[in-house]
Short mmCIF file of C-alpha atoms in Angstrom, two decimals:
data_model
loop_
_atom_site.label_atom_id
_atom_site.label_comp_id
_atom_site.label_asym_id
_atom_site.label_seq_id
_atom_site.Cartn_x
_atom_site.Cartn_y
_atom_site.Cartn_z
CA MET J 114 -183.58 -58.02 23.04
CA SER J 115 -181.93 -61.45 23.54
CA GLN J 116 -178.28 -61.97 24.43
CA ARG J 117 -177.64 -63.36 20.96
CA GLN J 118 -178.98 -60.21 19.32
CA VAL J 119 -176.77 -58.02 21.54
CA LEU J 120 -173.67 -60.04 20.68
CA GLN J 121 -174.59 -59.92 17.03
CA VAL J 122 -174.18 -56.11 17.10
CA PHE J 123 -170.63 -56.49 18.36
CA GLU J 124 -169.88 -59.18 15.79
CA GLN J 125 -171.10 -56.92 12.98
CA TYR J 126 -168.98 -54.05 14.34
CA GLN J 127 -165.93 -56.32 14.42
CA LYS J 128 -166.58 -57.54 10.89
CA ALA J 129 -166.94 -53.93 9.69
CA ARG J 130 -163.62 -52.95 11.32
CA THR J 131 -161.90 -56.00 9.86
CA GLN J 132 -163.32 -55.34 6.41
CA PHE J 133 -162.29 -51.67 6.63
CA VAL J 134 -158.62 -52.27 7.53
CA GLN J 135 -158.28 -55.09 5.02
CA MET J 136 -159.73 -52.93 2.25
CA VAL J 137 -157.52 -49.95 3.13
CA ALA J 138 -154.43 -52.20 3.23
CA GLU J 139 -155.38 -53.54 -0.21
CA LEU J 140 -156.11 -50.07 -1.65
CA ALA J 141 -152.78 -48.78 -0.30
CA THR J 142 -150.89 -51.18 -2.59
CA ARG J 143 -151.96 -49.12 -5.64
CA PRO J 144 -150.34 -45.68 -6.13
CA GLN J 145 -153.40 -44.22 -7.84
CA ASN J 146 -155.43 -44.66 -4.62
CA ILE J 147 -153.01 -42.96 -2.22
CA GLU J 148 -154.12 -39.36 -2.68
CA THR J 149 -157.83 -40.27 -2.31
CA LEU J 150 -157.13 -42.20 0.88
CA GLN J 151 -155.08 -39.32 2.27
CA ASN J 152 -157.81 -36.77 1.49
CA ALA J 153 -160.39 -39.02 3.13
CA GLY J 154 -158.49 -38.81 6.44
CA VAL J 155 -157.37 -42.43 6.48
CA MET J 156 -154.52 -41.81 8.97
CA SER J 157 -156.79 -40.62 11.77
CA LEU J 158 -159.14 -43.56 11.15
CA LEU J 159 -156.36 -46.15 11.27
CA ARG J 160 -154.70 -44.82 14.42
CA PRO J 161 -157.30 -46.09 16.98
CA LEU J 162 -157.36 -49.46 15.22
CA LEU J 163 -153.70 -50.00 16.24
CA LEU J 164 -155.07 -50.50 19.78
CA ASP J 165 -158.03 -52.65 18.71
CA VAL J 166 -158.93 -55.58 20.94
CA VAL J 167 -158.69 -57.93 17.94
CA PRO J 168 -155.03 -58.74 17.07
CA THR J 169 -155.65 -59.24 13.33
CA ILE J 170 -157.21 -55.76 13.11
CA GLN J 171 -154.17 -54.26 14.89
CA GLN J 172 -151.77 -56.02 12.51
CA THR J 173 -153.68 -55.08 9.35
CA ALA J 174 -153.99 -51.46 10.50
CA ALA J 175 -150.20 -51.34 11.01
CA LEU J 176 -149.64 -52.94 7.60
CA ALA J 177 -151.91 -50.32 5.96
CA LEU J 178 -150.07 -47.50 7.74
CA GLY J 179 -146.73 -48.89 6.59
CA ARG J 180 -147.84 -49.05 2.97
CA LEU J 181 -149.12 -45.49 3.12
CA ALA J 182 -146.00 -44.14 4.85
CA ASN J 183 -143.81 -46.00 2.38
CA TYR J 184 -145.38 -44.11 -0.52
CA ASN J 185 -144.13 -40.59 0.19
CA ASP J 186 -142.67 -38.34 2.87
CA ASP J 187 -145.93 -36.39 3.37
CA LEU J 188 -147.71 -39.52 4.56
CA ALA J 189 -144.70 -40.54 6.64
CA GLU J 190 -144.80 -37.08 8.21
CA ALA J 191 -148.48 -37.61 8.97
CA VAL J 192 -147.58 -40.77 10.92
CA VAL J 193 -145.12 -38.75 13.01
CA LYS J 194 -147.49 -35.80 13.57
CA GLY J 195 -150.34 -38.14 14.45
CA ASP J 196 -148.38 -39.47 17.47
CA ILE J 197 -148.59 -42.96 16.02
CA LEU J 198 -144.89 -43.82 16.59
CA PRO J 199 -145.00 -44.06 20.43
CA GLN J 200 -148.02 -46.34 20.09
CA LEU J 201 -146.15 -48.60 17.64
CA VAL J 202 -143.03 -48.72 19.79
CA TYR J 203 -145.04 -49.67 22.88
CA SER J 204 -146.89 -52.42 21.00
CA LEU J 205 -143.66 -53.63 19.35
CA ALA J 206 -142.43 -54.82 22.75
CA GLU J 207 -145.71 -56.33 23.88
CA GLN J 208 -147.43 -57.93 20.86
CA ASN J 209 -147.10 -61.14 18.86
CA ARG J 210 -144.68 -61.77 15.97
CA PHE J 211 -147.17 -60.77 13.28
CA TYR J 212 -147.72 -57.36 14.85
CA LYS J 213 -143.97 -56.90 15.43
CA LYS J 214 -143.28 -57.43 11.74
CA ALA J 215 -146.01 -54.96 10.74
CA ALA J 216 -144.87 -52.36 13.28
CA ALA J 217 -141.22 -52.64 12.21
CA PHE J 218 -142.38 -52.19 8.61
CA VAL J 219 -144.07 -48.90 9.55
CA LEU J 220 -140.91 -47.66 11.29
CA ARG J 221 -138.85 -48.58 8.22
CA ALA J 222 -141.36 -46.91 5.88
CA VAL J 223 -141.23 -43.69 7.90
CA GLY J 224 -137.48 -43.66 8.50
CA LYS J 225 -136.42 -44.23 4.90
CA HIS J 226 -137.51 -40.84 3.57
CA SER J 227 -135.23 -38.36 5.34
CA PRO J 228 -132.82 -37.90 8.27
CA GLN J 229 -135.47 -35.82 10.05
CA LEU J 230 -138.07 -38.61 9.93
CA ALA J 231 -135.45 -41.19 10.95
CA GLN J 232 -134.51 -38.94 13.88
CA ALA J 233 -138.18 -38.87 14.91
CA ILE J 234 -138.06 -42.67 15.18
CA VAL J 235 -134.90 -42.48 17.32
CA ASP J 236 -136.49 -39.79 19.54
CA CYS J 237 -139.49 -41.98 20.33
CA GLY J 238 -137.24 -44.73 21.69
CA ALA J 239 -137.68 -47.18 18.85
CA LEU J 240 -134.04 -48.27 18.54
CA ASP J 241 -133.91 -50.20 21.83
CA THR J 242 -137.10 -52.05 20.95
CA LEU J 243 -135.90 -52.84 17.43
CA VAL J 244 -132.62 -54.19 18.81
CA ILE J 245 -134.58 -56.45 21.16
CA CYS J 246 -136.47 -57.69 18.10
CA LEU J 247 -133.12 -58.77 16.59
CA GLU J 248 -133.06 -61.44 19.32
CA ASP J 249 -136.58 -62.65 18.55
CA PHE J 250 -137.10 -66.33 17.88
CA ASP J 251 -138.92 -65.62 14.60
CA PRO J 252 -136.59 -64.91 11.61
CA GLY J 253 -139.23 -62.65 10.02
CA VAL J 254 -139.22 -60.36 13.08
CA LYS J 255 -135.41 -60.20 13.02
CA GLU J 256 -135.49 -59.38 9.32
CA ALA J 257 -138.06 -56.59 9.75
CA ALA J 258 -136.07 -55.08 12.65
CA ALA J 259 -132.74 -55.29 10.78
CA TRP J 260 -134.33 -53.62 7.76
CA ALA J 261 -135.67 -50.74 9.85
CA LEU J 262 -132.32 -50.25 11.60
CA GLY J 263 -130.49 -50.20 8.26
CA TYR J 264 -132.84 -47.59 6.83
CA ILE J 265 -132.26 -45.37 9.86
CA ALA J 266 -128.47 -45.82 9.80
CA ARG J 267 -128.03 -45.09 6.08
CA HIS J 268 -128.85 -41.36 6.34
CA ASN J 269 -125.85 -40.00 8.23
CA ALA J 270 -123.12 -40.73 10.79
CA GLU J 271 -125.15 -39.42 13.77
CA LEU J 272 -128.08 -41.75 13.12
CA SER J 273 -125.70 -44.59 12.40
CA GLN J 274 -123.95 -43.96 15.70
CA ALA J 275 -127.32 -44.05 17.48
CA VAL J 276 -127.94 -47.51 15.99
CA VAL J 277 -124.50 -48.63 17.13
CA ASP J 278 -125.04 -47.21 20.65
CA ALA J 279 -128.28 -49.16 20.90
CA GLY J 280 -126.22 -52.38 20.59
CA ALA J 281 -127.34 -53.42 17.12
CA VAL J 282 -124.00 -54.39 15.53
CA PRO J 283 -123.15 -57.64 17.42
CA LEU J 284 -126.73 -58.86 16.87
CA LEU J 285 -126.61 -57.98 13.16
CA VAL J 286 -123.38 -60.02 12.92
CA LEU J 287 -125.25 -62.93 14.51
CA CYS J 288 -128.05 -62.43 11.98
CA ILE J 289 -125.70 -62.89 9.01
CA GLN J 290 -124.86 -66.30 10.47
CA GLU J 291 -128.49 -67.42 10.53
CA PRO J 292 -129.59 -69.98 7.89
CA GLU J 293 -132.33 -67.81 6.32
CA ILE J 294 -131.04 -66.13 3.13
CA ALA J 295 -133.43 -63.17 3.39
CA LEU J 296 -132.22 -62.40 6.93
CA LYS J 297 -128.59 -62.66 5.84
CA ARG J 298 -129.23 -60.18 3.02
CA ILE J 299 -130.92 -57.58 5.19
CA ALA J 300 -128.38 -57.87 8.02
CA ALA J 301 -125.45 -57.53 5.57
CA SER J 302 -127.16 -54.48 4.03
CA ALA J 303 -127.60 -52.90 7.51
CA LEU J 304 -123.92 -53.49 8.32
CA SER J 305 -123.01 -51.83 5.00
CA ASP J 306 -125.21 -48.82 5.85
CA ILE J 307 -123.56 -48.47 9.28
CA SER J 308 -119.99 -48.85 7.95
CA LYS J 309 -120.18 -46.33 5.14
CA HIS J 310 -120.12 -43.10 7.12
CA SER J 311 -116.79 -43.08 8.96
CA PRO J 312 -113.71 -45.15 9.87
CA GLU J 313 -114.89 -45.29 13.48
CA LEU J 314 -118.27 -46.80 12.56
CA ALA J 315 -116.60 -49.25 10.17
CA GLN J 316 -114.18 -50.21 12.97
CA THR J 317 -117.15 -50.99 15.22
CA VAL J 318 -118.43 -53.43 12.62
CA VAL J 319 -114.95 -54.98 12.27
CA ASP J 320 -114.56 -55.31 16.05
CA ALA J 321 -117.81 -57.32 16.14
CA GLY J 322 -116.16 -59.91 13.87
CA ALA J 323 -118.16 -59.12 10.75
CA ILE J 324 -115.38 -59.38 8.13
CA ALA J 325 -114.73 -63.13 8.48
CA HIS J 326 -118.42 -64.00 8.24
CA LEU J 327 -118.97 -61.66 5.28
CA ALA J 328 -115.94 -63.05 3.44
CA GLN J 329 -117.26 -66.60 3.78
CA MET J 330 -120.42 -65.61 1.88
CA ILE J 331 -118.68 -64.19 -1.22
CA LEU J 332 -119.28 -67.42 -3.10
CA ASN J 333 -122.86 -67.93 -1.88
CA PRO J 334 -125.05 -68.87 -4.86
CA ASP J 335 -127.65 -66.19 -3.99
CA SER J 336 -126.91 -63.10 -6.11
CA LYS J 337 -128.79 -60.64 -3.92
CA LEU J 338 -126.85 -61.78 -0.87
CA LYS J 339 -123.53 -61.46 -2.75
CA ARG J 340 -124.44 -57.88 -3.68
CA GLN J 341 -124.91 -56.93 -0.03
CA VAL J 342 -121.82 -58.83 1.19
CA LEU J 343 -119.56 -57.18 -1.39
CA SER J 344 -121.10 -53.78 -0.62
CA ALA J 345 -120.47 -54.19 3.12
CA LEU J 346 -116.83 -55.21 2.57
CA SER J 347 -116.40 -52.20 0.23
CA GLN J 348 -117.79 -49.77 2.78
CA ILE J 349 -115.37 -51.12 5.39
CA ALA J 350 -112.31 -51.17 3.09
CA LYS J 351 -112.77 -47.66 1.68
CA HIS J 352 -111.92 -45.72 4.85
CA SER J 353 -108.26 -46.52 5.58
CA VAL J 354 -105.25 -48.69 4.79
CA ASP J 355 -105.69 -50.63 8.04
CA LEU J 356 -109.31 -51.48 7.34
CA ALA J 357 -108.52 -52.43 3.73
CA GLU J 358 -105.74 -54.72 4.95
CA MET J 359 -108.15 -56.39 7.40
CA VAL J 360 -110.52 -57.15 4.51
CA VAL J 361 -107.63 -58.54 2.43
CA GLU J 362 -106.46 -60.68 5.37
CA ALA J 363 -109.84 -62.42 5.32
CA GLU J 364 -108.53 -64.13 2.14
CA ILE J 365 -110.99 -62.56 -0.26
CA PHE J 366 -108.46 -62.93 -3.11
CA PRO J 367 -108.65 -64.65 -5.53
CA VAL J 368 -112.23 -65.79 -4.72
CA VAL J 369 -113.71 -62.30 -5.17
CA LEU J 370 -112.48 -62.28 -8.78
CA THR J 371 -115.03 -64.96 -9.64
CA CYS J 372 -117.76 -62.41 -8.85
CA LEU J 373 -116.52 -60.30 -11.78
CA LYS J 374 -117.87 -63.03 -14.07
CA ASP J 375 -121.22 -63.33 -12.28
CA LYS J 376 -124.40 -63.25 -14.35
CA ASP J 377 -125.80 -60.56 -12.02
CA GLU J 378 -124.67 -57.10 -13.15
CA TYR J 379 -124.73 -55.61 -9.65
CA VAL J 380 -122.59 -58.41 -8.26
CA LYS J 381 -120.03 -57.44 -10.92
CA LYS J 382 -120.31 -53.78 -10.02
CA ASN J 383 -119.98 -54.34 -6.26
CA ALA J 384 -117.03 -56.73 -6.74
CA SER J 385 -115.28 -54.10 -8.90
CA THR J 386 -116.07 -51.47 -6.26
CA LEU J 387 -114.52 -53.63 -3.50
CA ILE J 388 -111.34 -54.16 -5.54
CA ARG J 389 -111.20 -50.42 -6.31
CA GLU J 390 -111.56 -49.43 -2.64
CA ILE J 391 -108.64 -51.71 -1.73
CA ALA J 392 -106.43 -50.71 -4.68
CA LYS J 393 -106.68 -46.97 -4.08
CA HIS J 394 -104.86 -47.00 -0.74
CA THR J 395 -101.27 -48.15 -1.38
CA PRO J 396 -98.95 -49.57 -4.09
CA GLU J 397 -98.57 -52.71 -1.97
CA LEU J 398 -102.30 -53.42 -1.94
CA SER J 399 -102.47 -52.73 -5.67
CA GLN J 400 -99.57 -55.09 -6.26
CA LEU J 401 -101.37 -57.79 -4.31
CA ILE J 402 -104.37 -57.39 -6.62
CA VAL J 403 -102.11 -57.55 -9.70
CA ASN J 404 -100.45 -60.71 -8.39
CA ALA J 405 -103.86 -62.33 -7.86
CA GLY J 406 -104.81 -61.61 -11.48
CA GLY J 407 -107.16 -58.82 -10.47
CA VAL J 408 -106.22 -56.30 -13.17
CA ALA J 409 -106.85 -58.72 -16.05
CA ALA J 410 -110.10 -59.87 -14.44
CA VAL J 411 -111.35 -56.29 -14.05
CA ILE J 412 -110.46 -55.47 -17.67
CA ASP J 413 -112.44 -58.53 -18.83
CA CYS J 414 -115.34 -57.39 -16.64
CA ILE J 415 -115.29 -53.89 -18.16
CA GLY J 416 -115.47 -55.48 -21.60
CA SER J 417 -118.48 -57.61 -20.65
CA CYS J 418 -120.76 -54.85 -19.34
CA LYS J 419 -121.98 -51.35 -20.11
CA GLY J 420 -122.79 -48.05 -18.38
CA ASN J 421 -122.42 -47.48 -14.66
CA ILE J 422 -121.55 -51.15 -14.07
CA ARG J 423 -118.20 -50.35 -15.74
CA LEU J 424 -117.42 -47.27 -13.66
CA PRO J 425 -115.75 -48.78 -10.56
CA GLY J 426 -113.59 -51.04 -12.73
CA ILE J 427 -112.45 -48.09 -14.85
CA MET J 428 -111.54 -46.11 -11.72
CA MET J 429 -109.77 -49.13 -10.23
CA LEU J 430 -107.44 -49.29 -13.24
CA GLY J 431 -106.68 -45.60 -12.80
CA TYR J 432 -105.87 -45.99 -9.10
CA VAL J 433 -103.58 -48.96 -9.77
CA ALA J 434 -101.75 -47.16 -12.59
CA ALA J 435 -101.34 -43.97 -10.51
CA HIS J 436 -99.24 -45.69 -7.86
CA SER J 437 -96.12 -46.52 -9.87
CA GLU J 438 -94.53 -47.15 -13.27
CA ASN J 439 -94.56 -50.93 -12.75
CA LEU J 440 -98.22 -51.03 -11.80
CA ALA J 441 -99.14 -48.82 -14.76
CA MET J 442 -97.19 -51.21 -16.98
CA ALA J 443 -99.17 -54.12 -15.50
CA VAL J 444 -102.36 -52.41 -16.69
CA ILE J 445 -100.81 -51.89 -20.17
CA ILE J 446 -99.64 -55.51 -20.44
CA SER J 447 -103.11 -56.74 -19.49
CA LYS J 448 -104.56 -54.76 -22.47
CA GLY J 449 -106.17 -52.15 -20.25
CA VAL J 450 -105.59 -49.17 -22.57
CA PRO J 451 -107.62 -50.49 -25.56
CA GLN J 452 -110.50 -51.33 -23.25
CA LEU J 453 -110.47 -47.89 -21.66
CA SER J 454 -110.29 -46.37 -25.13
CA ILE J 455 -113.43 -48.29 -26.09
CA CYS J 456 -115.21 -46.92 -23.01
CA LEU J 457 -114.09 -43.42 -23.98
CA SER J 458 -115.59 -43.80 -27.44
CA GLU J 459 -118.78 -45.78 -26.91
CA GLU J 460 -120.12 -44.71 -23.51
CA PRO J 461 -122.89 -42.07 -23.79
CA GLU J 462 -122.56 -40.75 -20.22
CA ASP J 463 -119.99 -37.99 -19.67
CA HIS J 464 -119.10 -39.04 -16.12
CA ILE J 465 -118.04 -42.49 -17.36
CA LYS J 466 -115.99 -40.94 -20.18
CA ALA J 467 -114.40 -38.62 -17.61
CA ALA J 468 -113.36 -41.58 -15.45
CA ALA J 469 -111.88 -43.34 -18.51
CA ALA J 470 -109.99 -40.17 -19.50
CA TRP J 471 -108.60 -39.84 -15.98
CA ALA J 472 -107.53 -43.50 -15.91
CA ILE J 473 -105.80 -43.22 -19.32
CA GLY J 474 -103.96 -40.14 -18.06
CA GLN J 475 -102.70 -42.04 -15.03
CA ILE J 476 -101.40 -44.86 -17.23
CA GLY J 477 -99.59 -42.62 -19.74
CA ARG J 478 -98.04 -40.06 -17.41
CA HIS J 479 -95.06 -42.10 -16.14
CA THR J 480 -92.50 -42.58 -18.93
CA PRO J 481 -92.19 -42.30 -22.75
CA GLU J 482 -92.87 -46.03 -22.94
CA HIS J 483 -96.14 -45.63 -21.04
CA ALA J 484 -97.13 -42.62 -23.13
CA ARG J 485 -96.42 -44.51 -26.36
CA ALA J 486 -98.58 -47.43 -25.21
CA VAL J 487 -101.47 -45.00 -24.93
CA ALA J 488 -100.65 -43.08 -28.11
CA VAL J 489 -100.57 -46.13 -30.40
CA THR J 490 -104.19 -46.97 -29.52
CA ASN J 491 -105.22 -43.68 -31.20
CA THR J 492 -106.75 -42.47 -27.92
CA LEU J 493 -105.22 -38.99 -27.95
CA PRO J 494 -107.41 -37.63 -30.83
CA VAL J 495 -110.49 -38.93 -28.99
CA LEU J 496 -109.40 -37.12 -25.81
CA LEU J 497 -108.78 -33.94 -27.82
CA SER J 498 -112.22 -34.07 -29.42
CA LEU J 499 -113.88 -34.56 -26.03
CA TYR J 500 -111.89 -31.64 -24.61
CA MET J 501 -112.86 -29.37 -27.49
CA SER J 502 -116.50 -30.43 -27.74
CA THR J 503 -119.02 -27.89 -26.46
CA GLU J 504 -121.32 -30.80 -25.61
CA SER J 505 -118.88 -32.28 -23.09
CA SER J 506 -119.45 -31.59 -19.41
CA GLU J 507 -117.00 -29.36 -17.59
CA ASP J 508 -115.63 -32.34 -15.64
CA LEU J 509 -115.06 -34.34 -18.84
CA GLN J 510 -113.27 -31.37 -20.44
CA VAL J 511 -111.03 -30.88 -17.40
CA LYS J 512 -110.11 -34.57 -17.15
CA SER J 513 -109.53 -34.90 -20.89
CA LYS J 514 -107.24 -31.86 -20.86
CA LYS J 515 -105.28 -33.19 -17.86
CA ALA J 516 -104.94 -36.60 -19.47
CA ILE J 517 -103.69 -35.08 -22.76
CA LYS J 518 -101.19 -32.90 -20.89
CA ASN J 519 -99.96 -35.80 -18.72
CA ILE J 520 -99.41 -38.02 -21.77
CA LEU J 521 -97.96 -35.36 -24.08
CA GLN J 522 -95.33 -34.35 -21.52
CA LYS J 523 -93.90 -37.88 -21.71
CA CYS J 524 -94.70 -38.84 -25.31
CA THR J 525 -91.80 -38.99 -27.77
CA TYR J 526 -93.67 -41.01 -30.42
CA LEU J 527 -93.93 -38.35 -33.13
CA PRO J 528 -96.47 -40.04 -35.47
CA ALA J 529 -99.01 -39.84 -32.64
CA LEU J 530 -98.20 -36.17 -32.02
CA GLU J 531 -98.29 -35.00 -35.62
CA PRO J 532 -102.10 -34.64 -35.97
CA PHE J 533 -102.05 -32.29 -32.97
CA LEU J 534 -100.02 -29.77 -34.97
CA TYR J 535 -103.08 -29.10 -37.11
CA ASP J 536 -106.02 -29.63 -34.70
CA ALA J 537 -104.90 -28.68 -31.21
CA PRO J 538 -105.70 -25.32 -29.59
CA PRO J 539 -102.71 -23.18 -28.45
CA ASN J 540 -102.77 -24.33 -24.82
CA ILE J 541 -102.33 -27.97 -26.01
CA LEU J 542 -100.14 -27.15 -29.01
CA LYS J 543 -97.36 -25.73 -26.79
CA HIS J 544 -96.92 -29.17 -25.18
CA VAL J 545 -96.83 -30.86 -28.61
CA VAL J 546 -94.19 -28.43 -29.87
CA GLY J 547 -92.24 -28.98 -26.65
CA GLN J 548 -92.17 -32.72 -27.31
CA PHE J 549 -91.04 -32.24 -30.93
CA SER J 550 -88.20 -30.05 -29.63
CA LYS J 551 -87.18 -32.76 -27.14
CA VAL J 552 -86.95 -35.38 -29.88
CA LEU J 553 -85.63 -33.30 -32.78
CA PHE J 554 -83.46 -30.78 -30.92
CA PRO J 555 -82.45 -32.46 -27.67
CA TRP J 556 -79.37 -30.23 -27.28
CA ILE J 557 -81.54 -27.13 -26.69
CA PHE J 558 -83.95 -28.77 -24.29
CA ARG J 559 -83.44 -28.08 -20.60
CA TYR J 560 -84.96 -30.63 -18.24
CA THR J 561 -87.33 -29.40 -15.61
CA SER J 562 -86.73 -30.38 -12.03
CA ALA J 563 -88.36 -33.49 -10.64
CA GLU J 564 -90.49 -31.35 -8.39
CA SER J 565 -92.01 -29.26 -11.18
CA GLY J 566 -92.72 -32.42 -13.13
CA GLN J 567 -94.91 -33.93 -10.42
CA LEU J 568 -98.53 -34.52 -11.33
CA SER J 569 -101.70 -35.08 -9.35
CA THR J 570 -103.04 -38.65 -9.18
CA THR J 571 -106.29 -37.81 -7.38
CA TYR J 572 -109.50 -38.54 -9.23
#
């Protein structure tokens, strides 16, 4: 047999391996093929190909594994049980940029499913290698590594701390300063996933200088980037007054209010969430938002969208109104009550109605003037019907009842109270009768102490 014939055998074998991994990678893109591939033992066949002498075969085998692991946790578990992770981690440090991207994709696909699978990635030493990849010259490698780290960090505080301890945060902050939009998005998302778990983790992100760079990107024309930037700032601001003040000091107002008019619904939602997370902490921060025109802007935003996109804006109005009489009056003056009343009537989801009921209760609970502003919008009968409806969720019934009670205890506008004399159940009727006695027979009414009149403002 000639030398050419001998080499031809090897060429045919290489072509067969190449064709196999390419076909498996292609088949793995279609959900209907996954179970058949799994039953055919595809994992055990792909594993040795990760160490193939031909780089393209290695890369395609990794890509196929990633697509399979991405599909469900059973296949991701098979990657872990097949001892494929240590092989990937070793190759991640040694191979070219194409393989690094494919290997990081596998790690991300495995780690996304559960804390246990993400922990398996940490246990095999992948974090240090992924962090090194954040310094790679190729933006695609950085992006793949940042994505994997974010998916690991999002599960819980322990995994997030492991990502921080590996030194990822300063490099992720550098990544959001890179020119590539896709890399900026993924790095901002990873910083958001790290920040969300605890004040300490959020402080680590702040200490790396993230806030200033994130704030500069609020007006970036890319909607997907704005979503991630606003999310990251929200996750930082939510934990404490100090962190919220640091976000505000980055001069996000009034520029963030323009995001409430964005054509992208999730930019609107994340901007509302950021404003809510700041407003909830103190009257001073809420007043700053009012002064910047934030309340009116949020009310307009609520009116321009539907469903869950409205929810953070509704809650933000409740938090602002809960702080003080003046802030509640700012919500009233900005026409917040009619808009909340519309949400209460037209939203099909009970949890959104419950938020609107709670917010209305916070507005009307302060003084007779506040209660009247709510009562004249004919909101009280709607709250009563939601409370009495057997179709309402328990949470909606509880929040509707609290809102009715809060408002009735301050309401002296009798035309709004009169319908309650005929429709209200006894536990509500007693408050209505009490208000009639205050107005019609003030000489027999004894005022309760300030302490007994205090009401909860927590959502």
